[in-house]
XYZ file of C-alpha atoms in Angstrom:
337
model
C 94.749 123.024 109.497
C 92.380 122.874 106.343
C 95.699 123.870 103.872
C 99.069 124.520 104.196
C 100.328 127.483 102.015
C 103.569 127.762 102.861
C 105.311 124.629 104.926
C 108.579 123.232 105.800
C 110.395 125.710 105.282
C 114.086 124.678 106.007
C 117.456 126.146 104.728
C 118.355 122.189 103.031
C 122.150 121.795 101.895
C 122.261 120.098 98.500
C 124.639 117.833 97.931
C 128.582 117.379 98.789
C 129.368 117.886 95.129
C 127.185 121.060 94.634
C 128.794 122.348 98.026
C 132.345 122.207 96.894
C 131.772 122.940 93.273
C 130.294 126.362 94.256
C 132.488 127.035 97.800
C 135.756 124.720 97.382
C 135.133 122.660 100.679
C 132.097 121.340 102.936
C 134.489 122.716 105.290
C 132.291 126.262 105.064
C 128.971 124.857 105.944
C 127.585 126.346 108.831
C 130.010 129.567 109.283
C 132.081 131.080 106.250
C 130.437 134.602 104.630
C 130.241 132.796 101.368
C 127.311 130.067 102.705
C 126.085 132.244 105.057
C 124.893 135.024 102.672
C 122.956 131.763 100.464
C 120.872 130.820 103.840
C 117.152 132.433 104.284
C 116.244 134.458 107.142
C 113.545 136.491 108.208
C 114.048 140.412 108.095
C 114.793 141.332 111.807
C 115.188 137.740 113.228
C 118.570 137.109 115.422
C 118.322 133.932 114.017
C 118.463 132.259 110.113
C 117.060 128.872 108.862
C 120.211 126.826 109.236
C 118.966 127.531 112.843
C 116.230 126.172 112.742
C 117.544 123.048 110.627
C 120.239 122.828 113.234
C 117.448 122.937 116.235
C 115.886 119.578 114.854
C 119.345 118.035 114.139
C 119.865 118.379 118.182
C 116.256 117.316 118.914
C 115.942 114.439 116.734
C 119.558 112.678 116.447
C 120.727 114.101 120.020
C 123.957 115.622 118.156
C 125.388 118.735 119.115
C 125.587 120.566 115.715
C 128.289 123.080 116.791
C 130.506 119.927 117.505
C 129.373 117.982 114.709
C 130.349 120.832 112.502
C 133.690 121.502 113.341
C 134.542 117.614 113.811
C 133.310 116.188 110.589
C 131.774 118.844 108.399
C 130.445 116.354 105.963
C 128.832 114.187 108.763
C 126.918 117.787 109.678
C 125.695 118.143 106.736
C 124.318 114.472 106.237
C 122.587 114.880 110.042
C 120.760 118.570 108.732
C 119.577 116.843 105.527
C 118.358 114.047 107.448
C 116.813 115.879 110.158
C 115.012 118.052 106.814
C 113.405 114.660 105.961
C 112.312 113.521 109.025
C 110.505 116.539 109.368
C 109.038 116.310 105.894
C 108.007 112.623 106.518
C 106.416 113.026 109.842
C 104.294 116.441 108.823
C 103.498 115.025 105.195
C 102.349 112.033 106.419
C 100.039 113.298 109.333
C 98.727 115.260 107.013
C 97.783 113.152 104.054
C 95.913 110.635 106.421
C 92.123 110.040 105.252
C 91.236 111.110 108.714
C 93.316 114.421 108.528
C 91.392 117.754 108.049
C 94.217 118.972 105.759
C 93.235 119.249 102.573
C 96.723 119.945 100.684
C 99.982 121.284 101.075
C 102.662 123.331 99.469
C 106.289 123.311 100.211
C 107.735 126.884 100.507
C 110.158 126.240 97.549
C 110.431 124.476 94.712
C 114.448 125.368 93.553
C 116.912 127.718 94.631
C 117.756 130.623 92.921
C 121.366 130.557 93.768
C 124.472 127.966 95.401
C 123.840 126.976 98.899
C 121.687 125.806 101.103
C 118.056 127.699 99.802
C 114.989 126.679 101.040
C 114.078 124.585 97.647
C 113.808 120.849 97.681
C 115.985 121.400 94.063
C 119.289 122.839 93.938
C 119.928 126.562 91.863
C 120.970 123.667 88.909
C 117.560 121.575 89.502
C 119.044 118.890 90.784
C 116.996 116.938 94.068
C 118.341 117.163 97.412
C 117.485 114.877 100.348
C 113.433 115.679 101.235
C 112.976 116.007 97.488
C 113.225 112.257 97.624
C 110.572 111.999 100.643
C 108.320 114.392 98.664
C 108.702 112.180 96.166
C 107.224 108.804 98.192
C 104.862 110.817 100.255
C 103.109 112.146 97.613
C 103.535 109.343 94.893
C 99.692 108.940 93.468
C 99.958 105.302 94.699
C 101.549 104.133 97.446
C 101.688 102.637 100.977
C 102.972 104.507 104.345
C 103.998 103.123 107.953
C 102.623 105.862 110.467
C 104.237 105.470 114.112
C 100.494 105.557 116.341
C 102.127 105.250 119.896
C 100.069 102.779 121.914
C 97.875 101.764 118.845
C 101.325 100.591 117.397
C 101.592 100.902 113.355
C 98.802 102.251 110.811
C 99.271 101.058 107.484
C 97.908 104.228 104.992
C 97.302 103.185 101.211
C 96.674 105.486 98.604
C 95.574 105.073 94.937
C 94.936 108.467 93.694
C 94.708 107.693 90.177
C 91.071 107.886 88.052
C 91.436 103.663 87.618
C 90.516 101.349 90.420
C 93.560 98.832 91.798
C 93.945 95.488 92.546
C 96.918 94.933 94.545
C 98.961 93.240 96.923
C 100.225 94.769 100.572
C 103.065 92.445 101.841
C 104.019 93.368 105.265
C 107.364 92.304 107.263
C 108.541 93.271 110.650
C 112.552 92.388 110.778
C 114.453 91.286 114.153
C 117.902 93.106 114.383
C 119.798 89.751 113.268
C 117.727 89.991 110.045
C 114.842 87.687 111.066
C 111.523 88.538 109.714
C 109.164 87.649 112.167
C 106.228 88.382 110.683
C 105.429 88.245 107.083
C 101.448 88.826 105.656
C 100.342 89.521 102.448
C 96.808 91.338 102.118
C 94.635 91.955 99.141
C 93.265 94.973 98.524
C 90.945 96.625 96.072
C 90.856 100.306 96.032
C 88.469 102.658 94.063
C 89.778 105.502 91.894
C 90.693 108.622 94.262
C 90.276 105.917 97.539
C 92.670 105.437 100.368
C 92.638 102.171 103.200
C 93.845 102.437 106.960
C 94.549 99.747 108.264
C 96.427 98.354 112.009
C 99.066 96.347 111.806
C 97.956 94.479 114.892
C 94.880 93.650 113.051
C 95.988 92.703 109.752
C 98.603 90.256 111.361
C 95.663 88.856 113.538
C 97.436 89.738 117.474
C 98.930 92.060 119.633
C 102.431 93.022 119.179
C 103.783 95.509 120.445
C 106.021 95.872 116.789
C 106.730 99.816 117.205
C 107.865 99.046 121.245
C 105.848 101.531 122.595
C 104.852 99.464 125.874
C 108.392 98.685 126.204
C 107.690 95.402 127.364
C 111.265 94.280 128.133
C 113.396 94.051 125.051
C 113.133 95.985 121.667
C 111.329 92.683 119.829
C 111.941 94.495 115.662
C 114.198 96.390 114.821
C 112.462 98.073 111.014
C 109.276 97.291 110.015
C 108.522 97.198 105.906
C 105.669 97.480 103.517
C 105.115 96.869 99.905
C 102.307 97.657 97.568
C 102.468 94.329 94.066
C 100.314 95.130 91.501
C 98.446 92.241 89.990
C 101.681 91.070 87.181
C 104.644 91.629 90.083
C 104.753 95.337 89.688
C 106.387 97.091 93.008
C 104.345 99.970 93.297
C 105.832 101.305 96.645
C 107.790 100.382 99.231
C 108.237 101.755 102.431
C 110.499 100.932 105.698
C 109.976 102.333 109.312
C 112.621 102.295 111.742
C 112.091 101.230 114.999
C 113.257 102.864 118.258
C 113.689 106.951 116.930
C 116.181 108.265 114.680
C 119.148 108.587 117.328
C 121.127 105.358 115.674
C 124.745 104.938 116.589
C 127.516 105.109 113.941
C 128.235 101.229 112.999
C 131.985 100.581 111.862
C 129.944 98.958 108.905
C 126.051 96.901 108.693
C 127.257 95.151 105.380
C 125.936 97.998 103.208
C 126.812 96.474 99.296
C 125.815 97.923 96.157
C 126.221 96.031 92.354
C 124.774 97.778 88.579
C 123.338 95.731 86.170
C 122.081 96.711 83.085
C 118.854 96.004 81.287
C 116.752 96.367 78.401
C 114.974 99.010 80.595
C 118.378 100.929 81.243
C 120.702 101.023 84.322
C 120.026 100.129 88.058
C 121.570 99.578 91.409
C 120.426 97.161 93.858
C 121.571 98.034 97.417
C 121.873 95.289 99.643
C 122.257 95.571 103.525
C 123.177 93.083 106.591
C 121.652 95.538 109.310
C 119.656 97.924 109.426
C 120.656 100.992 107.109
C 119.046 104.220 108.015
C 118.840 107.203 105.111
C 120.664 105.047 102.549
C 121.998 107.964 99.822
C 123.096 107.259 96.177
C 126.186 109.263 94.884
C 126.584 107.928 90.836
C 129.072 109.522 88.584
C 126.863 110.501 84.817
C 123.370 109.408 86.202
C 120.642 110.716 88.443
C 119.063 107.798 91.067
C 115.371 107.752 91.096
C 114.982 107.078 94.628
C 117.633 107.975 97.229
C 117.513 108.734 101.139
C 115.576 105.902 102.181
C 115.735 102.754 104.998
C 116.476 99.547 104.247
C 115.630 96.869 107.382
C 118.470 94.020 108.784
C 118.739 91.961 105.523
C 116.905 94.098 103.350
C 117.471 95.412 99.455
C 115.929 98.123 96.929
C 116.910 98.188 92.835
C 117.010 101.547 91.898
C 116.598 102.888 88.266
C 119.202 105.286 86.979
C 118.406 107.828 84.567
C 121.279 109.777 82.354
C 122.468 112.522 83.232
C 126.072 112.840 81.579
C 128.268 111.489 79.055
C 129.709 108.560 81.541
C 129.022 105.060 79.656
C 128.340 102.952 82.903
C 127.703 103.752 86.344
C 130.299 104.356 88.958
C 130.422 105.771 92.527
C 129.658 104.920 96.231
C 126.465 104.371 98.560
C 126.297 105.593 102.362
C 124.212 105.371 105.309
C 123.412 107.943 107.528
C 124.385 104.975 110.432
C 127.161 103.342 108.737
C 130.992 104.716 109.259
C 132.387 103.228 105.744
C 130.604 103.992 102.284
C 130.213 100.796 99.865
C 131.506 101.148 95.558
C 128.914 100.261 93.574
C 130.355 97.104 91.935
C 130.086 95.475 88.627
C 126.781 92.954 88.818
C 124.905 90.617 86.404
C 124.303 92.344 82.651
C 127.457 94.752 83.351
């Protein structure tokens, strides 16, 4: 397709606080009048976009959603808004290949005009749910993407879509499950203004390997692969993790998911720190809005994310989850508190 006018369109819950703020309980996702009458649907259709969301929660986690939502409403929720962004990451990222014909995209919605699960990547109160976050690193003017190519294994996609040229470095890690990193390459690149690289990962790291385990010779070898775009003074720019082996993860009793604030002359962050592998990682802070939220983190990895204001609280406090992780970590007191 040349341009897509209107794309992805998915009735998205926002999050657990909007939910019971406006309905009392996560307990009427899915089923009460209240939510229900919130949900899009197409005049004459038997069936509504929670639906369809539903659909891709059976076909890309294997869940039974019916189940799911009667059993652990909140758990239902967190598989519909992570089945939302793996849709937006595979279709986004397709299409904002070099080699894709598309020339552009826009999402159906931007907000939604009223409590529940709309089809906006922002809440009726403006405030992000879970794709906005993918949006958000898809489309970032720089940045660096993993791209699953089957039997070609990884492509590496790099964007700089600014008017300046960049200098940069790509540092690229594939991670065992015991927290290993196998492989470990940094690459220089120079990129025009408005230019964009493709590269393998088999030849950047100079071999086969079959890192994305599409031969399936014996064993899964990685179990995340990561990439992550330095500017020239130490800058992150972007940084990206793929999981390896599908979505479909098992529920851990816990992967060592930890989370500390510190404090700055640039304002508050968290730093999330993992033992395994932790798949849609989520930020829940009491008086401040997380700049990046919903993302992987490989066996051993860690992100700092900045905090903006967003209330009267005078530090942060609250909790951090994964999608694959049974207990929730508190975001403890770190260095600078």
């Amino acid at each position: 397709m040349r341009f897509a006018a209107e794309s992805l369109a998915f009735s998205i819950p926002p999050g657990n606080d909007a939910v019971e703020a406006a309905f009392g309980s996560v307990a009427v996702a899915g089923h009460h009048p209240a939510w229900k009458a919130a949900v899009p649907r197409d005049n004459g259709a038997s069936w509504d976009f929670e639906d369809v969301r539903d659909h891709y929660v059976r076909s890309v986690f294997g869940a039974d959603p019916a189940a799911e939502r009667w059993s652990d409403p909140e758990r239902y929720l967190d598989l519909g808004r992570a089945a939302v962004c793996e849709a937006f990451t595979e279709v986004l990222q397709h299409w904002r290949r070099p080699d894709s014909g598309c020339r552009g995209a826009l999402v159906l919605a931007a907000r939604d005009l009223e409590p529940g699960a709309g089809w906006g990547v922002l809440d009726h109160a403006g405030v992000p749910k879970a794709p906005w976050f993918v949006l958000r690193r898809v489309f970032a003017p720089v940045t660096a993407l993993l791209v699953d190519d089957g039997l070609d294994g990884l492509r590496v996609l790099v964007f700089n879509d600014t008017d300046r040229p960049l200098a940069a470095t790509l540092h690229l890690r594939s991670h065992t499950a015991a927290g290993v990193v196998s492989t470990d390459i940094t690459v220089p690149l120079t990129l025009a203004a408005h230019d964009a690289h493709i590269l393998s990962w088999n030849v950047v790291t100079g071999g086969f390997a079959d890192v994305n385990h599409a031969y399936r010779f014996g064993t899964k070898a990685f179990d995340a692969a990561s990439v992550r775009l330095v500017d020239a003074s130490g800058v992150v720019l972007a940084e990206n993790v793929h999981l390896i082996g599908g979505a479909a993860r098992p529920v851990e009793r816990s992967i060592g998911l930890r989370a500390t604030v510190h404090r700055s002359a640039n304002g508050w962050s968290v730093t999330v720190d993992t033992d395994g592998a932790a798949q849609y990682v989520r930020l829940n802070v009491a008086g401040f809005d997380a700049t990046d939220s919903w993302f992987h983190l490989p066996p051993g990895g860690s992100r700092t994310v900045p905090l903006r204001p967003a209330g009267l609280a005078d530090r942060p406090t609250g909790r951090v989850a994964a999608l694959n992780s049974a207990v929730t970590a508190p975001i403890r007191a770190g260095d600078g508190r």
